Coordinates of C-alpha atoms and ligand atoms in Angstrom, one line a residue:
X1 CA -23.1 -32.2 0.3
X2 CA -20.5 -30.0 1.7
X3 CA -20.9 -25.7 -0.1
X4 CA -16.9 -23.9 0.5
X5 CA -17.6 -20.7 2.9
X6 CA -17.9 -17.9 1.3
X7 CA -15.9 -15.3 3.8
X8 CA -18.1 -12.4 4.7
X9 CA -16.6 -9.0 6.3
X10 CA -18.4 -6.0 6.9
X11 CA -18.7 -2.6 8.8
X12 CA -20.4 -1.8 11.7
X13 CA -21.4 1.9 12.8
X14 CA -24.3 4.2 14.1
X15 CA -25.6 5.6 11.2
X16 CA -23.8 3.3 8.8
X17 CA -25.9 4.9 5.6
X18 CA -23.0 7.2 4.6
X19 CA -19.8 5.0 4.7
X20 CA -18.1 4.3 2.0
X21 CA -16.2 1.1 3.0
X22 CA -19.3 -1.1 1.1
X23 CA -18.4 0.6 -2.5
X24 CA -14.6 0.5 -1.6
X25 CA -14.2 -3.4 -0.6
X26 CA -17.2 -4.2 -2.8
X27 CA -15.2 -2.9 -5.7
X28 CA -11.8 -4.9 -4.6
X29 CA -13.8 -8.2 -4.5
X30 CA -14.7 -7.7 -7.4
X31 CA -12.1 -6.6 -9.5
X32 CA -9.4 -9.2 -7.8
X33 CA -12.2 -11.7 -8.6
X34 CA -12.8 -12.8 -5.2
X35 CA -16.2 -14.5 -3.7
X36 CA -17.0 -12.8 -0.7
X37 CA -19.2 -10.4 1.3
X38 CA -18.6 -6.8 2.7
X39 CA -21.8 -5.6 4.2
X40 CA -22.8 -2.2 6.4
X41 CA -24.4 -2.9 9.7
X42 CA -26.3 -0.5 11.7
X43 CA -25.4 -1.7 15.4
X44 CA -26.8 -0.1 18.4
X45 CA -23.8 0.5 21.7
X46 CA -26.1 -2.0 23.6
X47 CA -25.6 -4.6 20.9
X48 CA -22.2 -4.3 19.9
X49 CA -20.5 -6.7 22.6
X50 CA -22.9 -10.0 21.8
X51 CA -23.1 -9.3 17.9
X52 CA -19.8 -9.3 18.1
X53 CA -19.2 -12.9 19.2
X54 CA -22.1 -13.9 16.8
X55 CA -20.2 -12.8 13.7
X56 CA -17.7 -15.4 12.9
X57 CA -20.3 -18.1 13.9
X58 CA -22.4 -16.6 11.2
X59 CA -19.5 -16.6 8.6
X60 CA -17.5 -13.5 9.5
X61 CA -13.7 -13.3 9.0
X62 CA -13.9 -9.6 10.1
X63 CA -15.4 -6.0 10.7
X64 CA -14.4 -2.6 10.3
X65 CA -15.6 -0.4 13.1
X66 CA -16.6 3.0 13.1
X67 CA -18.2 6.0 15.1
X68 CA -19.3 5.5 18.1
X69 CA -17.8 2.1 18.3
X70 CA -14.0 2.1 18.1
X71 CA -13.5 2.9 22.0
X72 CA -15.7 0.3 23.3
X73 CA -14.6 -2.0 20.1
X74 CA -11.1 -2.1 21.7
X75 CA -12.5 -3.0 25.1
X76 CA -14.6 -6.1 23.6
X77 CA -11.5 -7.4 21.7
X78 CA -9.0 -10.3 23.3
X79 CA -5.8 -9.2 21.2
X80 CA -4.7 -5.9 20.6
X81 CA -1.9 -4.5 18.3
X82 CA 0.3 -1.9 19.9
X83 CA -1.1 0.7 17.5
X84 CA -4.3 0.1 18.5
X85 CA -3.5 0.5 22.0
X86 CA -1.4 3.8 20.9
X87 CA -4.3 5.0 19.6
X88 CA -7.0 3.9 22.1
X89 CA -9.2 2.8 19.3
X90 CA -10.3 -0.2 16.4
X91 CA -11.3 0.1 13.2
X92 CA -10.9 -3.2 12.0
X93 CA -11.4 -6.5 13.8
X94 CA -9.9 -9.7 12.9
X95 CA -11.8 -12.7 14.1
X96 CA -9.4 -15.5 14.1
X97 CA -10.2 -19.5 13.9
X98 CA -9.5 -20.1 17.5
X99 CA -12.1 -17.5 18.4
X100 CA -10.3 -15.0 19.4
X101 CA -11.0 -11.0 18.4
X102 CA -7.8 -9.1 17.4
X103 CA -8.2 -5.8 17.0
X104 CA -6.1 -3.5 15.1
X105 CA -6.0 0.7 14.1
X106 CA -4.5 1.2 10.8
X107 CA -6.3 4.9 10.7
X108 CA -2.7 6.4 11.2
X109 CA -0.9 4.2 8.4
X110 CA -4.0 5.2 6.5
X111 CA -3.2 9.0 6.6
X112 CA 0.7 8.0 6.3
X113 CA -0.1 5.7 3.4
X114 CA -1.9 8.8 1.9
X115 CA 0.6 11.5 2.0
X116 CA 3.5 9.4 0.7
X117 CA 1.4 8.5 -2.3
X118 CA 0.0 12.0 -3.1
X119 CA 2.9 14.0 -1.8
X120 CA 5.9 11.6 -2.9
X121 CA 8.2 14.3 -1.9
X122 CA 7.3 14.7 1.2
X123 CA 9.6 14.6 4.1
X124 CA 7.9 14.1 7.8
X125 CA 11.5 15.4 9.0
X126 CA 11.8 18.1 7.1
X127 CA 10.0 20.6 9.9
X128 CA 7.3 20.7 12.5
X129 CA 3.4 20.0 11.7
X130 CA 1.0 22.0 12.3
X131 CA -2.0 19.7 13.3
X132 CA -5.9 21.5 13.7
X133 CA -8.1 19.4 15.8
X134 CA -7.6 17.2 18.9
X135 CA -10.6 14.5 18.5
X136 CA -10.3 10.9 17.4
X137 CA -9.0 11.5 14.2
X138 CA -6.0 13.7 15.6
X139 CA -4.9 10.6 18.1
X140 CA -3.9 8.7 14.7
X141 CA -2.4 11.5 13.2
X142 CA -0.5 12.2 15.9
X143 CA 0.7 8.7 16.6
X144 CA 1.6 8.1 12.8
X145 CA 3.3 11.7 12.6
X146 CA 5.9 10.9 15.8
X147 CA 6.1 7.2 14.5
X148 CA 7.4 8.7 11.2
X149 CA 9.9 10.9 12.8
X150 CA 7.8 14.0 12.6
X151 CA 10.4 16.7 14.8
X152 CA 7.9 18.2 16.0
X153 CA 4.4 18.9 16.6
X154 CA 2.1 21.9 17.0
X155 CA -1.5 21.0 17.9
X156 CA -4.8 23.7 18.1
X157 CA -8.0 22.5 19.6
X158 CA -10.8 24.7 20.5
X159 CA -12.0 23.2 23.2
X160 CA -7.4 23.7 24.9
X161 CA -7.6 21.1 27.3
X162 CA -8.6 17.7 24.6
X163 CA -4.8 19.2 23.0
X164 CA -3.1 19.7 26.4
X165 CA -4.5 16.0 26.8
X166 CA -2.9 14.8 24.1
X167 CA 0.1 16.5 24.8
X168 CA 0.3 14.8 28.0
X169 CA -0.3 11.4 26.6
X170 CA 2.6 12.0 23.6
X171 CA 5.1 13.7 25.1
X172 CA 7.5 16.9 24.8
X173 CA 7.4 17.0 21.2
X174 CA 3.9 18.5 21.8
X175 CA 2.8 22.4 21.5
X176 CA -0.5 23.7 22.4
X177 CA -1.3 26.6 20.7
X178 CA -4.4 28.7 21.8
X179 CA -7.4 28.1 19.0
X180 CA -7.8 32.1 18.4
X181 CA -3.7 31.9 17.7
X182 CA -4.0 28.8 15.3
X183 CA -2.8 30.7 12.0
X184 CA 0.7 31.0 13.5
X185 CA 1.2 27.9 13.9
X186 CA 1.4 27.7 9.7
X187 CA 4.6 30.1 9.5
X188 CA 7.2 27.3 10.7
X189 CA 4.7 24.1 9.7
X190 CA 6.3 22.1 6.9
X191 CA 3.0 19.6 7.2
X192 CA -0.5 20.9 7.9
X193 CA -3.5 18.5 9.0
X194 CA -6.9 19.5 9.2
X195 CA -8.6 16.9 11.9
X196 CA -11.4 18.9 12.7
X197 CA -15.0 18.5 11.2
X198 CA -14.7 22.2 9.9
X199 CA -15.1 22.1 6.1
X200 CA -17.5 19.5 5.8
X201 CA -20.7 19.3 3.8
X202 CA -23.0 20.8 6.3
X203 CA -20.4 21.8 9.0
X204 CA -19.3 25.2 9.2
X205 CA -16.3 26.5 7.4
X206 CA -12.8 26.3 9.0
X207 CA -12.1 29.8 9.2
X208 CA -8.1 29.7 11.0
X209 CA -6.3 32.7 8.9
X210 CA -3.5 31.1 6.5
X211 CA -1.7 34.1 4.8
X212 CA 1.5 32.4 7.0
X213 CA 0.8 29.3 5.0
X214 CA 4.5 28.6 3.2
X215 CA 5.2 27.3 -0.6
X216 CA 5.7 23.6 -0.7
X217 CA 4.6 23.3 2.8
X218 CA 1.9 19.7 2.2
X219 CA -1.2 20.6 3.5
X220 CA -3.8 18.1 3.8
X221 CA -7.9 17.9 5.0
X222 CA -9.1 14.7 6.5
X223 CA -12.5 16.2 5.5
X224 CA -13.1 14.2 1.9
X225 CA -16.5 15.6 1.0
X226 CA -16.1 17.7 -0.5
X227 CA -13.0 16.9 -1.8
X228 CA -11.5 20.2 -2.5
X229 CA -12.3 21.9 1.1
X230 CA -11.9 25.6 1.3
X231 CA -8.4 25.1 2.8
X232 CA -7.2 22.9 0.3
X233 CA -8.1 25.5 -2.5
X234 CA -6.5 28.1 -0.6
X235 CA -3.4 26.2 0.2
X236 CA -3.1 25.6 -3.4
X237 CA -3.1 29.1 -4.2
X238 CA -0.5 29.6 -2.0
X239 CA 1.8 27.8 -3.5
X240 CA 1.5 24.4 -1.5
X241 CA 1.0 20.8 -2.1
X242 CA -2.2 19.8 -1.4
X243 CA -4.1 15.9 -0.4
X244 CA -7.6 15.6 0.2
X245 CA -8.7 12.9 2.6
X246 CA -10.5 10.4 0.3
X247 CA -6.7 8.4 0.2
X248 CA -6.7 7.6 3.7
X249 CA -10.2 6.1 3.6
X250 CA -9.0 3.4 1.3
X251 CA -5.5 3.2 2.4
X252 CA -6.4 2.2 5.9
X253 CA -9.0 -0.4 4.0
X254 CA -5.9 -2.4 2.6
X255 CA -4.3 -4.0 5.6
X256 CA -8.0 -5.4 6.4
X257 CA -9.2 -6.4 3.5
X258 CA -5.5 -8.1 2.7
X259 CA -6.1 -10.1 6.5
X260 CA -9.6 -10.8 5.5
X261 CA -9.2 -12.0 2.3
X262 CA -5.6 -12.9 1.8
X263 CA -5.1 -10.7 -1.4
X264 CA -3.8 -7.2 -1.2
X265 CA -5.6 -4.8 -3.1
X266 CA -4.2 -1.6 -4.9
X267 CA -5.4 2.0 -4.7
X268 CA -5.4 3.9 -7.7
X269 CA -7.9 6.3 -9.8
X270 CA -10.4 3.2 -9.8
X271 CA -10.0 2.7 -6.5
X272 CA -11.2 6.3 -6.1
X273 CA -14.0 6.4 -8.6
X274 CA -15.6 3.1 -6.4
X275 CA -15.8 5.1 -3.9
X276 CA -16.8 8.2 -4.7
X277 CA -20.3 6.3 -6.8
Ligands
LIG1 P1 -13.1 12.8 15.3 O1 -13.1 11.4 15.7 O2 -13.6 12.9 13.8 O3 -11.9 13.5 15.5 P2 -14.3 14.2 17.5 O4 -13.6 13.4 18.5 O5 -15.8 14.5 17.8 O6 -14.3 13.5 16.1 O7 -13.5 15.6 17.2 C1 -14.0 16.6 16.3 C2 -13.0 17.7 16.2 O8 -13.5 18.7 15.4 C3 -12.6 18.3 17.5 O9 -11.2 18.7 17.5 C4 -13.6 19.4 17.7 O10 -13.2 20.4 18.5 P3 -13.6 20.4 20.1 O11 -12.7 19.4 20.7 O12 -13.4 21.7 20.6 O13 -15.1 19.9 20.1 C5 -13.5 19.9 16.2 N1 -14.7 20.8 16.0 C6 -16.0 20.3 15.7 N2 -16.8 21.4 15.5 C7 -16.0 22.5 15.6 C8 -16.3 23.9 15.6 N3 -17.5 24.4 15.3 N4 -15.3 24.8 15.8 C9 -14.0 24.3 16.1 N5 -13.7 23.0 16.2 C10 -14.7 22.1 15.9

């Protein structure tokens, strides 16, 4: 008796309790009416290489990765898309019948993906951005933002020398501006990109002064919970257009789940609502 495999995918982190990805792919399976798996995995860093090359012998067409995996993810991986490399990190991994891992980033066409559907007007060339932050999260930004012909880019970190890093990596089109001086980076910024943890439920609040912030200039907060951060409301009074970050959580879901399970999904106000419960 021979049973058709059901394709399983999943998400591996450490902690993995807070990730939304289960609700989010859970919900596309389901509503595309699709048999299939997406399961969180709590994977310790000395694990990660051999579970791993376990997965698709257990059934696996894929993972995403998260924090602290998406360096060493990268490493592990036999194939590597240039945006990963770009990037220096995976989130998603592709495990392909001749047993090869690609790796891929899609973080950066996530947060593209996001803006383009929330702020339809918005032109990347239209002036420089203005980007807070210089972690993970900004690498993607930043490669998505000069992919997308982004003029220019002005970058705050508070610890100088992670911006002056990335600045070396990305090139000319680069500013460093001192952390204490952030707020004047909003004057000229026709794009504004909150990469930092500040704003987040139990992080402290991002406190970088934005009277300079100008009308119709898109600001938007990688920070989704909450949803309506404290710059965000502010930018709003202000006269700008804002996007919270829950739209690039499930717009760098789609290219994965589409490789995984050969369907690509949609995101919309259901989309949303899935994850969010
Ligand atoms: P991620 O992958 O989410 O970017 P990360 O690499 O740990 O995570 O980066 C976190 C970002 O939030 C960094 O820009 C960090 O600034 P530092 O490089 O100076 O650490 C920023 N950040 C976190 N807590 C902060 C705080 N209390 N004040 C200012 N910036 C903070």
């Amino acid at each position: 008796m021979s049973h058709a495999k059901i394709p399983l995918a999943g998400v591996i982190g450490c902690p993995i309790a807070h990730s939304k990805s289960p609700q989010l792919h859970r919900h596309w399976l389901k509503s595309l009416g699709i048999s299939g798996y997406y399961v969180p995995m709590h994977v310790e860093a000395i694990d990660l290489e051999e579970i791993l090359h376990s997965l698709p012998k257990a059934g696996f067409v894929g993972v995403n990765i998260t924090v602290p995996h998406k360096e060493r993810a990268l490493e592990i991986a036999d194939l590597v898309t240039d945006r990963a490399t770009l990037i220096g990190a995976a989130n998603t991994l592709i495990f392909r019948k001749d047993g090869k891992i690609h790796a891929d980033n899609t973080d950066g066409y996530g947060f593209i993906q996001n803006l383009r559907q929330n702020a339809p007007d918005w032109h990347p060339e239209a002036g420089p951005a203005a980007i807070l932050g210089a972690g993970g999260a900004a690498r993607a930004v930043v490669a998505s933002l000069l992919d997308v012909g982004v003029p220019e880019i002005l970058i705050s970190n508070r610890t100088r020398v992670r911006a002056e890093a990335l600045q070396q990596e990305f090139g000319r089109r680069l500013t460093v501006i001192d952390w204490v001086q952030a707020g004047n980076m909003m004057d000229d910024a026709s794009t504004v990109v909150n990469t930092t943890s500040l704003g987040m439920i139990g992080s402290p609040a991002l406190r970088v002064p934005l009277d300079g912030l100008r009308k119709g200039t898109v600001v938007t907060d990688l920070v989704y919970a909450p949803l309506k951060t404290h710059l965000l409301i502010e930018a709003e009074k202000m006269g700008c257009i804002t996007v919270d970050g829950l739209g690039m959580l499930l717009h760098q879901a789609v290219p994965a789940f589409e490789r995984w399970f050969g369907t690509r999904p949609t995101v919309d106000s259901a989309t949303r609502a899935a994850a969010l419960r």
